[in-house]
PDB file of C-alpha atoms in Angstrom:
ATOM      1  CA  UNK A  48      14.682  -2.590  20.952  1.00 64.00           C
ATOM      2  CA  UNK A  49      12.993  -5.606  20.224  1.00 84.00           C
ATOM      3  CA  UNK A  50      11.480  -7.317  17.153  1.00 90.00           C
ATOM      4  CA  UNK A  51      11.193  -4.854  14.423  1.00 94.00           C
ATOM      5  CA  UNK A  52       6.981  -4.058  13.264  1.00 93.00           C
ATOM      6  CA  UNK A  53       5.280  -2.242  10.116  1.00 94.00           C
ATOM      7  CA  UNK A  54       3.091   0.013   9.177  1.00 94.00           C
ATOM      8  CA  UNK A  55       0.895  -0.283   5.487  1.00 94.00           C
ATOM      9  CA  UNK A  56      -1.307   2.505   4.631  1.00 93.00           C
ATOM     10  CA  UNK A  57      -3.269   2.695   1.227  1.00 92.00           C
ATOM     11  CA  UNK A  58      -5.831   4.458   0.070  1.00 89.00           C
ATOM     12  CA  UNK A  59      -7.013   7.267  -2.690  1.00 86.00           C
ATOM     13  CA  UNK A  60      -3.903   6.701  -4.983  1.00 89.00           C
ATOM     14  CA  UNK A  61      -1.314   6.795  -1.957  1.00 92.00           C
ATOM     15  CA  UNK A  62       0.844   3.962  -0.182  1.00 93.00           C
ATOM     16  CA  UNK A  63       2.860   4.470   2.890  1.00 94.00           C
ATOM     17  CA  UNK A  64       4.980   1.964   4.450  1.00 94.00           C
ATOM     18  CA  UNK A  65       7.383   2.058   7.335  1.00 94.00           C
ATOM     19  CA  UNK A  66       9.627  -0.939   9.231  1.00 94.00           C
ATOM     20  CA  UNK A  67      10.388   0.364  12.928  1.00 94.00           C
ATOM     21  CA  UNK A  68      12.488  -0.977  15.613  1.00 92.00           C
ATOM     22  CA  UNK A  69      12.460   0.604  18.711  1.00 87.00           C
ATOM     23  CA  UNK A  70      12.170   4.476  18.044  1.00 86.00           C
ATOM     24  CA  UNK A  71      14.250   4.175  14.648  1.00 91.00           C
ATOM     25  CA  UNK A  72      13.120   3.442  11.097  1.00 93.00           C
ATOM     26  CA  UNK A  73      14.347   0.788   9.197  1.00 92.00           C
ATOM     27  CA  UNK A  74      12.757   1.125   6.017  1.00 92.00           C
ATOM     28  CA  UNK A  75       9.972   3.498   4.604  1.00 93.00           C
ATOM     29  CA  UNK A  76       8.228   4.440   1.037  1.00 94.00           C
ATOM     30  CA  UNK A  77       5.424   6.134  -0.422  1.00 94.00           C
ATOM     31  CA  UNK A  78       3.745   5.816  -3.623  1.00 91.00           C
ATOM     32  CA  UNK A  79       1.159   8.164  -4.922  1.00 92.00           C
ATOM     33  CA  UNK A  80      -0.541   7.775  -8.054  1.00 90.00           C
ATOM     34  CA  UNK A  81      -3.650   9.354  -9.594  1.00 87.00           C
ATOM     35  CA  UNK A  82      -6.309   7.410  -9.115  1.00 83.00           C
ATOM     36  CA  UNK A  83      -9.307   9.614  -7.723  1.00 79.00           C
ATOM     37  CA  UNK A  84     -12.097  12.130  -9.454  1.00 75.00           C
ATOM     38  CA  UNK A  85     -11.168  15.507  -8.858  1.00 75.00           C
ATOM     39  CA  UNK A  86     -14.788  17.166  -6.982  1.00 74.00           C
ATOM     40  CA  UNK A  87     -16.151  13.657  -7.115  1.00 76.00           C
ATOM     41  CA  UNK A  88     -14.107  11.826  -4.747  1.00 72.00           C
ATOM     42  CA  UNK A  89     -13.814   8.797  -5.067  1.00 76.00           C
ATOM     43  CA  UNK A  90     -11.779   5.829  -6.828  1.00 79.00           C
ATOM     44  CA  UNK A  91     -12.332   5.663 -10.956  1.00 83.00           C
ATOM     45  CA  UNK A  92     -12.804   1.759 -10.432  1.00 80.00           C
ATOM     46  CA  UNK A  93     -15.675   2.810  -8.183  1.00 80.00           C
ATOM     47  CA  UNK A  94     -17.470   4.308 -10.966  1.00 80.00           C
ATOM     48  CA  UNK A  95     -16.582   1.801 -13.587  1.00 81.00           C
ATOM     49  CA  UNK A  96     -18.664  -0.738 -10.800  1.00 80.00           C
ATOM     50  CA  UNK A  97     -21.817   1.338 -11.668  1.00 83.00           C
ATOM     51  CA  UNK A  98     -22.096   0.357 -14.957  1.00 81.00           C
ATOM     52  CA  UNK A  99     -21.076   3.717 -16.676  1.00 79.00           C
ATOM     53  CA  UNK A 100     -17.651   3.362 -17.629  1.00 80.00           C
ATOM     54  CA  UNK A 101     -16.318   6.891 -18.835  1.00 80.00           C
ATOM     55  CA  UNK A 102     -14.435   6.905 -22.151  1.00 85.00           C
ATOM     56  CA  UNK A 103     -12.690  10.305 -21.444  1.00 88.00           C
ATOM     57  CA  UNK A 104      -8.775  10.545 -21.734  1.00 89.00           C
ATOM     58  CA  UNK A 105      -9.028  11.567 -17.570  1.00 87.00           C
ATOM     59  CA  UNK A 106     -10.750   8.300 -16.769  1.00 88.00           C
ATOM     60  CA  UNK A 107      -8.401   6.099 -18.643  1.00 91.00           C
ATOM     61  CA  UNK A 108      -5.608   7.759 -16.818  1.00 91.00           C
ATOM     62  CA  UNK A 109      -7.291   7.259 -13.553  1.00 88.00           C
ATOM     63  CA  UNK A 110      -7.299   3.405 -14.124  1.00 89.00           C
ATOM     64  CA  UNK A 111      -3.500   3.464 -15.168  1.00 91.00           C
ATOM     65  CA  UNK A 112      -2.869   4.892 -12.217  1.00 90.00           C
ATOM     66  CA  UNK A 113      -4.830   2.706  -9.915  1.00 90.00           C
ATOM     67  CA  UNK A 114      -3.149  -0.478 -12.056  1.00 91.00           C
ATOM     68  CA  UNK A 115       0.532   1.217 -11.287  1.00 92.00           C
ATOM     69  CA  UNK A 116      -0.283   1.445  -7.525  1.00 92.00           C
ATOM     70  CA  UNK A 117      -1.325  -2.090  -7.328  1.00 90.00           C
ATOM     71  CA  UNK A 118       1.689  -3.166  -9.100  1.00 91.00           C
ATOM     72  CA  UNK A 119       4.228  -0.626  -7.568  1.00 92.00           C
ATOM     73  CA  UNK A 120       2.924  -1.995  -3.864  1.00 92.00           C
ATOM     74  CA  UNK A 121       3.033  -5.469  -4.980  1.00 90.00           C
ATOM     75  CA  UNK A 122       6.081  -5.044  -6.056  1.00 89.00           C
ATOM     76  CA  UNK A 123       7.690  -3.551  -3.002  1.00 91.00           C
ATOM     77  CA  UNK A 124       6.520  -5.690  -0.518  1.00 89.00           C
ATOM     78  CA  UNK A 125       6.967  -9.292  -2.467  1.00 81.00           C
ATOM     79  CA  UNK A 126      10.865  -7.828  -3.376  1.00 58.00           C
ATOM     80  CA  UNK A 127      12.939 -10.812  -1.367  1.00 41.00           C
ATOM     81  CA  UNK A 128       9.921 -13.204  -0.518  1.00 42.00           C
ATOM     82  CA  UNK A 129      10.553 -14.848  -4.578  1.00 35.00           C
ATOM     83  CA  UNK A 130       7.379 -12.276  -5.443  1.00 36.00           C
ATOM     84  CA  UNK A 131       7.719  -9.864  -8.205  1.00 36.00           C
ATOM     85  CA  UNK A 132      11.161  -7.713  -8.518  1.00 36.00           C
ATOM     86  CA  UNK A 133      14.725  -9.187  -8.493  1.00 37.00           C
ATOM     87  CA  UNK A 134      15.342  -7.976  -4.926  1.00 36.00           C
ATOM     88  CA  UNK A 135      17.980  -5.498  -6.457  1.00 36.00           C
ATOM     89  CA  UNK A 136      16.488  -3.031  -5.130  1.00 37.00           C
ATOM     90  CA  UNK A 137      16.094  -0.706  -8.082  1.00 36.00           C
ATOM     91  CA  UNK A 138      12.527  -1.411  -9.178  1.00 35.00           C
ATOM     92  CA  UNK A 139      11.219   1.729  -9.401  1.00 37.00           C
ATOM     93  CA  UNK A 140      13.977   3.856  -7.802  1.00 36.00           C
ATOM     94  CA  UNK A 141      14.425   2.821  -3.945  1.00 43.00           C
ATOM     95  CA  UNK A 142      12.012  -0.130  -4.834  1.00 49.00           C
ATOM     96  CA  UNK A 143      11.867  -3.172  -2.570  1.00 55.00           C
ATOM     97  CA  UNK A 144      15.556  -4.407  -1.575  1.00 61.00           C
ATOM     98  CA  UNK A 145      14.952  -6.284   1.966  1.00 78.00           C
ATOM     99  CA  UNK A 146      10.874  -5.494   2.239  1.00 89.00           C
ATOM    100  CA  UNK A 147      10.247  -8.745   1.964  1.00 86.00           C
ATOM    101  CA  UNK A 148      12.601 -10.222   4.309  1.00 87.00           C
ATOM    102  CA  UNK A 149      11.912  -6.861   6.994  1.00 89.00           C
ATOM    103  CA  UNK A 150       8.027  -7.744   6.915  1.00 90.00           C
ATOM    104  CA  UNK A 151       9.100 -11.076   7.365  1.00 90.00           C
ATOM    105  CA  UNK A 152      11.167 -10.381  10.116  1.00 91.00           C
ATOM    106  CA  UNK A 153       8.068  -8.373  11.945  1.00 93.00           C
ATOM    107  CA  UNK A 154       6.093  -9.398  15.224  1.00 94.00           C
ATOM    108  CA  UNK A 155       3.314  -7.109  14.046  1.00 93.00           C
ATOM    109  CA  UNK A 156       2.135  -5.723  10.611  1.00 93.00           C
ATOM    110  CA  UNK A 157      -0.403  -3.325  10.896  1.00 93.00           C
ATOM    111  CA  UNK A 158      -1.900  -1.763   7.898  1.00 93.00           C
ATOM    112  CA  UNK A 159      -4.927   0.486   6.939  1.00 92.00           C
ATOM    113  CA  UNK A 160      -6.804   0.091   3.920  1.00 91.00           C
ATOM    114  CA  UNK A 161     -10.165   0.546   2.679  1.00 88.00           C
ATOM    115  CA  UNK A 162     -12.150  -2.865   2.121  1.00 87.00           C
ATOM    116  CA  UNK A 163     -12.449  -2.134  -1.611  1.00 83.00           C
ATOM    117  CA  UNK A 164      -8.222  -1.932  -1.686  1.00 87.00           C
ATOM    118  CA  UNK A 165      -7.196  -4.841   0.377  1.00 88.00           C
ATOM    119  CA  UNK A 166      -7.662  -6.814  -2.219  1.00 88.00           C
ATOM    120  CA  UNK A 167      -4.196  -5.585  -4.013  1.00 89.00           C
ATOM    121  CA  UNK A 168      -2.214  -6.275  -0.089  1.00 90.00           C
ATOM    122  CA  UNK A 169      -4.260  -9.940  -0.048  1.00 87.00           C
ATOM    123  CA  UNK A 170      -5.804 -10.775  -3.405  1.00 83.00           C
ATOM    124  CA  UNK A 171      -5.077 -13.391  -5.661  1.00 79.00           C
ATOM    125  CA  UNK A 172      -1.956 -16.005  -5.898  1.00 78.00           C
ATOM    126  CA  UNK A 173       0.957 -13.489  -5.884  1.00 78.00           C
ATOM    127  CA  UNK A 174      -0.566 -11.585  -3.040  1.00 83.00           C
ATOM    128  CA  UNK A 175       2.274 -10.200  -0.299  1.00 86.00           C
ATOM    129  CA  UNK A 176       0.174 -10.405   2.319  1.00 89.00           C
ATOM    130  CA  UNK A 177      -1.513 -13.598   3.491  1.00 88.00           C
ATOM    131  CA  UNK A 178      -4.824 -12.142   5.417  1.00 85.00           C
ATOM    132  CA  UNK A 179      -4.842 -15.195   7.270  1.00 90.00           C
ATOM    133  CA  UNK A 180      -1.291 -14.120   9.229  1.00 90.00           C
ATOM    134  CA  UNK A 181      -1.574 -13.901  12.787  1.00 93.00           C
ATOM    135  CA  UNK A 182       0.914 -10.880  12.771  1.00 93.00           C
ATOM    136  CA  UNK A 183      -1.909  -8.527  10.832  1.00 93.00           C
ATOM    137  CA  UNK A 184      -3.388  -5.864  12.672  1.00 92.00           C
ATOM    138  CA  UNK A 185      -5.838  -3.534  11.667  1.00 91.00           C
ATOM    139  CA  UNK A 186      -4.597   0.263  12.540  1.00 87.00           C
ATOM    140  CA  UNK A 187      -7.350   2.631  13.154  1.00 80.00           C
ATOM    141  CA  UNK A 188      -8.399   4.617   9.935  1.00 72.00           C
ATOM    142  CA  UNK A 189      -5.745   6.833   8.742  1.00 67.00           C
ATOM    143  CA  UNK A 190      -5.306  10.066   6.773  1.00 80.00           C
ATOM    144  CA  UNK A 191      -4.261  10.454   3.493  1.00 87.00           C
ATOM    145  CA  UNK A 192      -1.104   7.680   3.743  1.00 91.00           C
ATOM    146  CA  UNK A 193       2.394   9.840   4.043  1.00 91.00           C
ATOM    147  CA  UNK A 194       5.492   9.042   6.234  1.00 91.00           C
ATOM    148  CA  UNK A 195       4.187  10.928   8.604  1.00 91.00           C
ATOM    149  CA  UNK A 196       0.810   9.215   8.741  1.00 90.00           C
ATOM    150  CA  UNK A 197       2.357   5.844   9.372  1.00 90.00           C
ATOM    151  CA  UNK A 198       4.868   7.253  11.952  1.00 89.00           C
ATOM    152  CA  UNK A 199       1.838   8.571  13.634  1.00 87.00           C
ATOM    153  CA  UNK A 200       0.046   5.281  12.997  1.00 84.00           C
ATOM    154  CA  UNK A 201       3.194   3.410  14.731  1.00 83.00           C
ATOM    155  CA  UNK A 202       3.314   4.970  17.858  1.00 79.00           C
ATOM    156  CA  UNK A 203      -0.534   4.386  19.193  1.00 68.00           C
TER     157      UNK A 203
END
């Protein structure tokens, strides 16, 4: 069913990926960390940019959490393209074995991200995505990012 294309949602703590060919799924994970203020909304990163930079046990947890996604996602997708991760395959329990050589493989990536997190899919030297790649598409703005989301996201 011709060449194979993903699917990269992130936003609010969560991370959904899928690799599809045809109707069937070739690879898919999702991440979820805790990242965002419970009643507040919004990312704890977002209110360290204000200048007030809460010292309270919840706050610091927040950050760990939004410094796990970024790794766990960077992680993932580099596995195979000489990125972080051995390309084992066990980095964090069905990690990234053959990410890096399925989003290689793809005619189209399309992902869905919030401008203040596309810096962890394009950002600095180890980056796994190159935003200049001609294969990036932006998918229209998704839910919260679940297998289902991207599925959804995949078939318009």
């Amino acid at each position: 069913g011709g060449a194979p294309w993903a699917v990269l949602a992130l936003r609010s703590g969560r991370f959904a990926g899928a690799v599809f060919q045809g109707q069937e799924v070739l690879l898919h994970r999702v991440f979820k960390r805790y990242t965002v203020r419970r009643g507040q909304g919004g990312s704890q990163s977002a209110i360290d940019g204000t200048g007030k930079k809460p010292k309270s046990a919840g706050a610091s947890l927040r950050r760990h959490g939004e410094q796990a996604l970024k790794e766990d996602v960077r992680r993932l997708l580099g596995a195979g393209l000489g990125a972080a991760g051995d390309g084992t395959g066990d980095e964090n329990s069905g990690g990234g074995a053959g990410w890096g050589e399925a989003l290689a493989s793809c005619s189209h990536v399309f992902y869905s991200a919030p401008r203040t997190m596309q810096q962890v899919l394009f950002g600095g030297k180890d980056a796994p995505l190159d935003k200049d790649d001609p294969r990036l598409r932006p998918a229209a703005a998704a839910g919260k990012p679940s297998f289902n989301e991207v599925s959804r996201l995949s078939t318009n």
